[in-house]
Short mmCIF file of C-alpha atoms and ligand atoms in Angstrom, two decimals:
data_model
loop_
_atom_site.label_atom_id
_atom_site.label_comp_id
_atom_site.label_asym_id
_atom_site.label_seq_id
_atom_site.Cartn_x
_atom_site.Cartn_y
_atom_site.Cartn_z
CA MET B 648 2.52 25.87 7.27
CA PRO B 649 0.65 25.51 3.97
CA SER B 650 -2.61 23.69 4.47
CA VAL B 651 -3.03 20.32 2.83
CA GLN B 652 -6.44 19.44 1.43
CA LEU B 653 -7.89 16.49 3.30
CA ASN B 654 -10.28 15.10 0.70
CA THR B 655 -8.19 12.93 -1.53
CA ASP B 656 -4.64 11.84 -2.33
CA VAL B 657 -3.65 12.30 1.29
CA ALA B 658 -2.76 10.27 4.39
CA LEU B 659 -3.57 11.73 7.80
CA GLY B 660 -2.24 10.68 11.20
CA VAL B 661 -4.79 10.03 13.95
CA ALA B 662 -4.36 9.65 17.72
CA ILE B 663 -6.85 8.98 20.49
CA PRO B 664 -4.58 9.49 23.52
CA SER B 665 -7.04 8.46 26.25
CA ARG B 666 -7.47 5.07 24.54
CA ALA B 667 -3.79 4.61 23.62
CA ALA B 668 -4.81 4.28 19.98
CA ARG B 669 -3.01 5.63 16.96
CA GLY B 670 -3.19 5.18 13.25
CA ARG B 671 -3.66 6.59 9.78
CA ILE B 672 -6.56 7.35 7.50
CA ALA B 673 -5.94 7.74 3.77
CA ARG B 674 -7.80 8.38 0.57
CA VAL B 675 -6.46 7.93 -2.95
CA GLY B 676 -8.25 9.17 -6.09
CA PRO B 677 -6.52 10.92 -9.02
CA VAL B 678 -3.26 9.21 -8.01
CA LEU B 679 -4.96 5.83 -8.52
CA ASP B 680 -6.29 6.88 -11.90
CA THR B 681 -2.74 7.82 -12.93
CA ILE B 682 -1.28 4.54 -11.68
CA LEU B 683 -4.02 2.48 -13.37
CA ALA B 684 -3.91 4.48 -16.62
CA ALA B 685 -0.43 3.06 -17.28
CA HIS B 686 -1.98 -0.41 -17.52
CA ALA B 687 -5.09 -1.88 -19.06
CA TYR B 688 -6.20 -4.11 -16.22
CA PRO B 689 -9.56 -5.87 -15.98
CA PRO B 690 -11.87 -4.43 -13.24
CA ALA B 691 -11.07 -7.14 -10.64
CA ILE B 692 -7.34 -6.44 -10.95
CA GLU B 693 -7.86 -2.65 -10.85
CA HIS B 694 -9.90 -3.12 -7.68
CA LEU B 695 -7.16 -5.27 -6.12
CA LEU B 696 -4.43 -2.76 -6.97
CA ALA B 697 -6.58 0.13 -5.70
CA GLU B 698 -6.82 -1.56 -2.29
CA ALA B 699 -3.15 -2.55 -2.32
CA ILE B 700 -2.07 1.04 -3.08
CA THR B 701 -4.28 2.30 -0.24
CA LEU B 702 -2.74 -0.21 2.19
CA THR B 703 0.70 0.88 0.94
CA ALA B 704 -0.22 4.52 1.70
CA LEU B 705 -1.46 3.64 5.22
CA LEU B 706 1.66 1.63 6.11
CA GLY B 707 4.12 3.88 4.26
CA SER B 708 2.86 6.96 6.08
CA LEU B 709 3.73 5.23 9.39
CA LEU B 710 7.44 5.45 8.51
CA LYS B 711 9.28 8.00 10.60
CA GLU B 712 12.08 8.73 8.12
CA PRO B 713 11.30 10.94 5.09
CA GLN B 714 13.51 8.62 3.02
CA GLY B 715 11.90 5.49 4.45
CA GLN B 716 10.50 3.06 1.94
CA LEU B 717 7.67 0.61 2.26
CA THR B 718 7.18 -2.26 -0.17
CA LEU B 719 4.33 -4.73 -0.54
CA GLN B 720 5.11 -7.76 -2.65
CA ALA B 721 3.00 -10.85 -3.31
CA GLN B 722 4.46 -13.63 -5.36
CA THR B 723 2.66 -16.86 -6.19
CA GLU B 724 2.71 -19.67 -8.69
CA GLY B 725 -0.08 -20.90 -10.91
CA ALA B 726 -2.59 -18.42 -9.45
CA VAL B 727 -4.62 -15.69 -11.17
CA VAL B 728 -2.12 -13.15 -9.87
CA ASP B 729 1.49 -14.25 -9.97
CA LEU B 730 3.17 -11.00 -8.92
CA MET B 731 1.96 -7.81 -7.23
CA VAL B 732 4.33 -5.05 -6.17
CA CYS B 733 3.52 -1.67 -4.62
CA ASP B 734 5.84 0.78 -2.95
CA TYR B 735 5.90 4.07 -1.05
CA LEU B 736 8.70 6.60 -0.74
CA GLY B 737 8.09 10.07 0.69
CA GLY B 738 4.41 10.08 -0.27
CA GLU B 739 5.10 8.71 -3.76
CA LEU B 740 3.14 5.60 -4.66
CA ARG B 741 3.41 3.12 -7.51
CA GLY B 742 2.35 -0.45 -8.19
CA TYR B 743 1.58 -3.15 -10.72
CA VAL B 744 -0.02 -6.57 -10.91
CA ARG B 745 1.12 -9.37 -13.18
CA HIS B 746 -1.78 -11.71 -13.82
CA ASP B 747 -3.27 -14.29 -16.16
CA SER B 748 -6.04 -12.58 -18.19
CA ASP B 749 -7.82 -15.85 -19.05
CA LEU B 750 -8.04 -16.83 -15.39
CA VAL B 751 -9.27 -13.33 -14.42
CA ALA B 752 -12.19 -13.72 -16.82
CA ALA B 753 -13.36 -16.78 -14.86
CA LEU B 754 -13.34 -15.01 -11.45
CA SER B 755 -16.45 -14.32 -9.38
CA ALA B 756 -17.69 -10.72 -9.04
CA GLU B 757 -15.93 -10.15 -5.70
CA PRO B 758 -13.05 -12.60 -5.62
CA THR B 759 -11.52 -13.54 -2.27
CA LEU B 760 -7.76 -13.35 -1.77
CA GLU B 761 -7.58 -17.12 -2.16
CA GLU B 762 -9.30 -16.94 -5.56
CA LEU B 763 -6.76 -14.31 -6.65
CA PHE B 764 -3.56 -15.62 -5.10
CA GLY B 765 -4.15 -19.29 -4.30
CA LYS B 766 -2.04 -20.12 -1.25
CA GLY B 767 -0.15 -16.84 -1.35
CA TYR B 768 1.80 -14.61 0.98
CA LEU B 769 2.34 -10.87 1.06
CA ALA B 770 5.75 -9.57 2.15
CA ILE B 771 5.60 -6.15 3.82
CA THR B 772 9.04 -4.53 4.03
CA PHE B 773 9.74 -1.41 6.09
CA ASP B 774 13.06 0.15 5.14
CA GLN B 775 14.47 3.08 7.14
CA PRO B 776 17.95 3.78 5.74
CA MET B 777 18.98 6.47 8.27
CA ALA B 778 18.51 4.11 11.21
CA SER B 779 19.72 1.12 9.11
CA GLU B 780 16.44 -0.52 9.98
CA ARG B 781 14.93 -3.11 7.73
CA TYR B 782 12.01 -5.18 8.82
CA GLN B 783 9.93 -7.65 6.86
CA GLY B 784 6.63 -9.22 7.84
CA ILE B 785 5.05 -12.10 5.96
CA VAL B 786 1.27 -12.00 5.76
CA PRO B 787 -0.79 -15.02 4.61
CA LEU B 788 -3.14 -13.86 1.84
CA GLU B 789 -6.29 -15.12 3.52
CA GLY B 790 -9.67 -13.49 3.96
CA LYS B 791 -12.07 -11.31 2.10
CA ASN B 792 -9.57 -8.62 1.12
CA LEU B 793 -6.12 -7.19 1.85
CA GLY B 794 -7.50 -5.20 4.80
CA GLU B 795 -8.60 -8.39 6.55
CA ALA B 796 -5.28 -10.09 5.81
CA ALA B 797 -3.27 -7.13 7.16
CA GLN B 798 -5.45 -6.87 10.27
CA SER B 799 -5.06 -10.54 11.22
CA TYR B 800 -1.32 -10.31 10.58
CA PHE B 801 -0.83 -7.36 12.96
CA THR B 802 -3.11 -8.86 15.59
CA GLN B 803 -1.84 -12.44 15.48
CA SER B 804 1.82 -12.26 14.42
CA GLU B 805 2.75 -8.83 15.77
CA GLN B 806 0.45 -9.03 18.80
CA ILE B 807 -0.66 -5.44 18.18
CA PRO B 808 -4.42 -5.08 18.45
CA SER B 809 -5.25 -3.55 15.06
CA LEU B 810 -8.10 -2.54 12.83
CA VAL B 811 -7.63 -2.26 9.06
CA ARG B 812 -10.43 -1.24 6.70
CA LEU B 813 -9.96 -0.76 2.95
CA ALA B 814 -12.49 0.15 0.30
CA ALA B 815 -12.25 0.96 -3.39
CA GLU B 816 -14.83 1.70 -6.03
CA LYS B 817 -15.07 3.22 -9.46
CA ARG B 818 -17.37 6.26 -9.45
CA ASP B 819 -18.17 7.94 -12.77
CA GLU B 820 -15.18 6.32 -14.48
CA HIS B 821 -12.78 7.38 -11.71
CA TRP B 822 -11.32 5.20 -8.99
CA GLN B 823 -11.66 6.26 -5.37
CA ALA B 824 -10.18 4.25 -2.54
CA GLY B 825 -9.84 4.82 1.17
CA GLY B 826 -8.46 3.10 4.21
CA LEU B 827 -8.32 3.29 7.98
CA LEU B 828 -5.61 1.72 10.17
CA LEU B 829 -5.85 1.92 13.96
CA GLN B 830 -3.57 0.26 16.47
CA HIS B 831 -3.51 -0.03 20.21
CA LEU B 832 -0.07 1.08 21.34
CA PRO B 833 0.23 1.78 25.06
CA GLU B 834 2.37 4.79 25.96
CA GLY B 835 6.11 4.29 25.98
CA GLU B 836 5.89 0.92 24.35
CA GLU B 837 8.98 0.04 22.35
CA GLY B 838 10.53 -3.04 20.83
CA ARG B 839 10.33 -6.12 22.99
CA GLU B 840 7.78 -4.65 25.37
CA ARG B 841 5.29 -5.07 22.60
CA LEU B 842 5.26 -8.78 23.43
CA HIS B 843 3.42 -7.95 26.61
CA THR B 844 0.65 -5.92 24.99
CA ARG B 845 -2.59 -7.36 26.20
CA LEU B 846 -4.97 -8.12 23.39
CA ASP B 847 -7.86 -7.79 25.85
CA HIS B 848 -7.03 -4.28 27.07
CA PRO B 849 -10.44 -2.68 27.83
CA ASP B 850 -9.82 0.48 25.76
CA TRP B 851 -9.22 -1.38 22.53
CA PRO B 852 -12.62 -3.03 21.84
CA HIS B 853 -14.21 0.41 22.20
CA VAL B 854 -11.87 1.95 19.59
CA ALA B 855 -12.26 -1.10 17.32
CA ILE B 856 -16.07 -0.87 17.43
CA LEU B 857 -16.11 2.85 16.61
CA GLY B 858 -13.43 2.54 13.90
CA GLY B 859 -15.03 -0.62 12.55
CA SER B 860 -18.31 1.22 12.04
CA VAL B 861 -16.77 3.20 9.17
CA LYS B 862 -18.64 2.51 5.93
CA ALA B 863 -17.00 1.73 2.61
CA GLU B 864 -18.79 4.68 1.01
CA GLU B 865 -17.40 7.01 3.68
CA LEU B 866 -13.86 5.83 3.01
CA THR B 867 -14.23 6.35 -0.74
CA ASP B 868 -16.24 9.63 -0.78
CA PRO B 869 -13.93 12.47 -1.89
CA GLY B 870 -16.60 14.94 -0.73
CA LEU B 871 -15.98 13.94 2.89
CA PRO B 872 -12.72 15.39 4.28
CA LEU B 873 -10.76 12.83 6.32
CA ASP B 874 -10.72 14.96 9.50
CA ASP B 875 -14.53 15.24 9.32
CA LEU B 876 -14.75 11.45 8.95
CA ILE B 877 -12.51 10.90 12.00
CA TRP B 878 -14.65 13.35 13.96
CA ARG B 879 -17.81 11.53 12.83
CA LEU B 880 -16.39 8.23 14.13
CA PHE B 881 -14.79 9.40 17.38
CA HIS B 882 -16.56 12.62 18.46
CA ASP B 883 -17.55 11.16 21.84
CA GLU B 884 -13.93 10.57 22.87
CA ASP B 885 -12.25 12.93 25.37
CA GLU B 886 -9.66 13.89 22.80
CA VAL B 887 -9.07 13.02 19.16
CA ARG B 888 -6.00 14.41 17.46
CA THR B 889 -5.22 14.58 13.79
CA LEU B 890 -1.49 14.61 13.15
CA ALA B 891 0.58 15.48 10.09
CA ALA B 892 -1.08 15.13 6.69
CA ILE B 893 1.09 13.65 3.95
CA PRO B 894 0.11 14.50 0.36
CA LEU B 895 0.20 11.40 -1.87
CA THR B 896 1.45 11.43 -5.45
CA ARG B 897 2.15 8.92 -8.18
CA GLY B 898 5.89 8.59 -8.44
CA CYS B 899 8.00 6.22 -10.46
CA ARG B 900 11.71 6.10 -9.94
CA CYS B 901 12.64 4.39 -13.17
CA ASP B 902 15.59 6.19 -14.69
CA PRO B 903 16.98 5.92 -18.26
CA ALA B 904 20.60 6.11 -17.07
CA TYR B 905 20.05 3.32 -14.55
CA VAL B 906 18.30 1.11 -17.12
CA ARG B 907 21.20 1.66 -19.53
CA SER B 908 23.75 0.76 -16.84
CA VAL B 909 21.91 -2.49 -16.05
CA ILE B 910 21.76 -3.51 -19.71
CA ALA B 911 25.41 -2.57 -20.18
CA ARG B 912 26.39 -5.16 -17.57
CA PHE B 913 25.00 -8.03 -19.68
CA PRO B 914 27.55 -9.92 -21.80
CA GLU B 915 27.67 -8.72 -25.40
CA ASP B 916 26.06 -11.83 -26.93
CA GLU B 917 23.09 -11.52 -24.55
CA ARG B 918 22.71 -7.85 -25.40
CA GLU B 919 22.69 -8.71 -29.10
CA ALA B 920 19.83 -11.14 -28.48
CA MET B 921 17.81 -8.27 -26.93
CA VAL B 922 17.98 -6.09 -30.04
CA GLY B 923 14.59 -5.84 -31.77
CA ASP B 924 13.71 -5.52 -35.47
CA ASP B 925 14.13 -1.74 -35.24
CA GLY B 926 17.73 -2.15 -34.09
CA LEU B 927 17.00 -0.97 -30.55
CA ILE B 928 16.98 -2.64 -27.15
CA LYS B 929 13.64 -1.83 -25.51
CA VAL B 930 13.11 -2.09 -21.78
CA ASP B 931 9.72 -1.49 -20.15
CA CYS B 932 9.16 -0.23 -16.61
CA ALA B 933 6.64 -2.62 -15.06
CA PHE B 934 5.32 0.15 -12.77
CA CYS B 935 4.60 3.02 -15.17
CA SER B 936 4.83 1.20 -18.55
CA SER B 937 7.43 3.70 -19.82
CA THR B 938 9.60 2.21 -22.53
CA PHE B 939 13.29 2.97 -22.68
CA ALA B 940 14.89 2.53 -26.10
CA ILE B 941 18.62 2.01 -26.08
CA GLU B 942 20.96 2.13 -29.07
CA PRO B 943 23.20 -0.96 -28.75
CA LYS B 944 26.23 1.06 -29.84
CA GLU B 945 25.67 3.46 -26.87
CA LEU B 946 26.61 0.53 -24.67
CA SER B 947 29.89 -0.49 -26.29
CA ASP B 948 33.02 1.17 -24.98
ZN1 ZN N 802 8.57 3.65 -14.20
#
């Protein structure tokens, strides 16, 4: 098996069998720079998207199916951010944030989720096409950051004792972000049995304290391999396992043929209204900012 580097642009599975804890640790660097380079976001929005992409990597890498897709989507009205979308498919990540630039300028240095989204919600959708499984959770956007919001969602709504830590910072003009997700999942637990998980199981607080001691600068330091960081946090445990490592890449699935087929389905008068001064219909991909130029006559039969 080819070895995967464990410093950056990677998600790594973690298990602590004696404590019935499992999870993921992830770090995203050059992939974030590529995603952010397609936009010209102010620092607060870049920071938000860096954390959102990291959360997407943590949750996406939990999917069992290679073709499974995970989507995060926050939609609000009248807030600084009115739309944020990130998704994960087979290690490919992408995302964008639609926001009001004037309102961003008035934000505090470290805006809370409420400052960014108002009374907003984040929809997390797990899609596993092989098993025809689709599951959506709705997370109130409350707390200091997306990590806090995700953690209280899993703990309160899903009744799975969980720890989520996210950190992102720009170092020497390059973004580095990292995240840790740990969950208490007793052996053999499936489906409805989860309802009986005890939030006060004695093993969990121990794992949560050790995992919670991770520092933001450890999560974001590309010089610290993720397996070394896990060992640093949990070396006193009887057994700590690292599982499969999934390399992360920036991937956009926008496709000129698909864009053309969507535009072709509009009625002719609406298509005519889309034609610009240069005689072309131009469609932008919100994720990667690619522009597709279509000749109107390509669309007529
Ligand atoms: Zn695209």
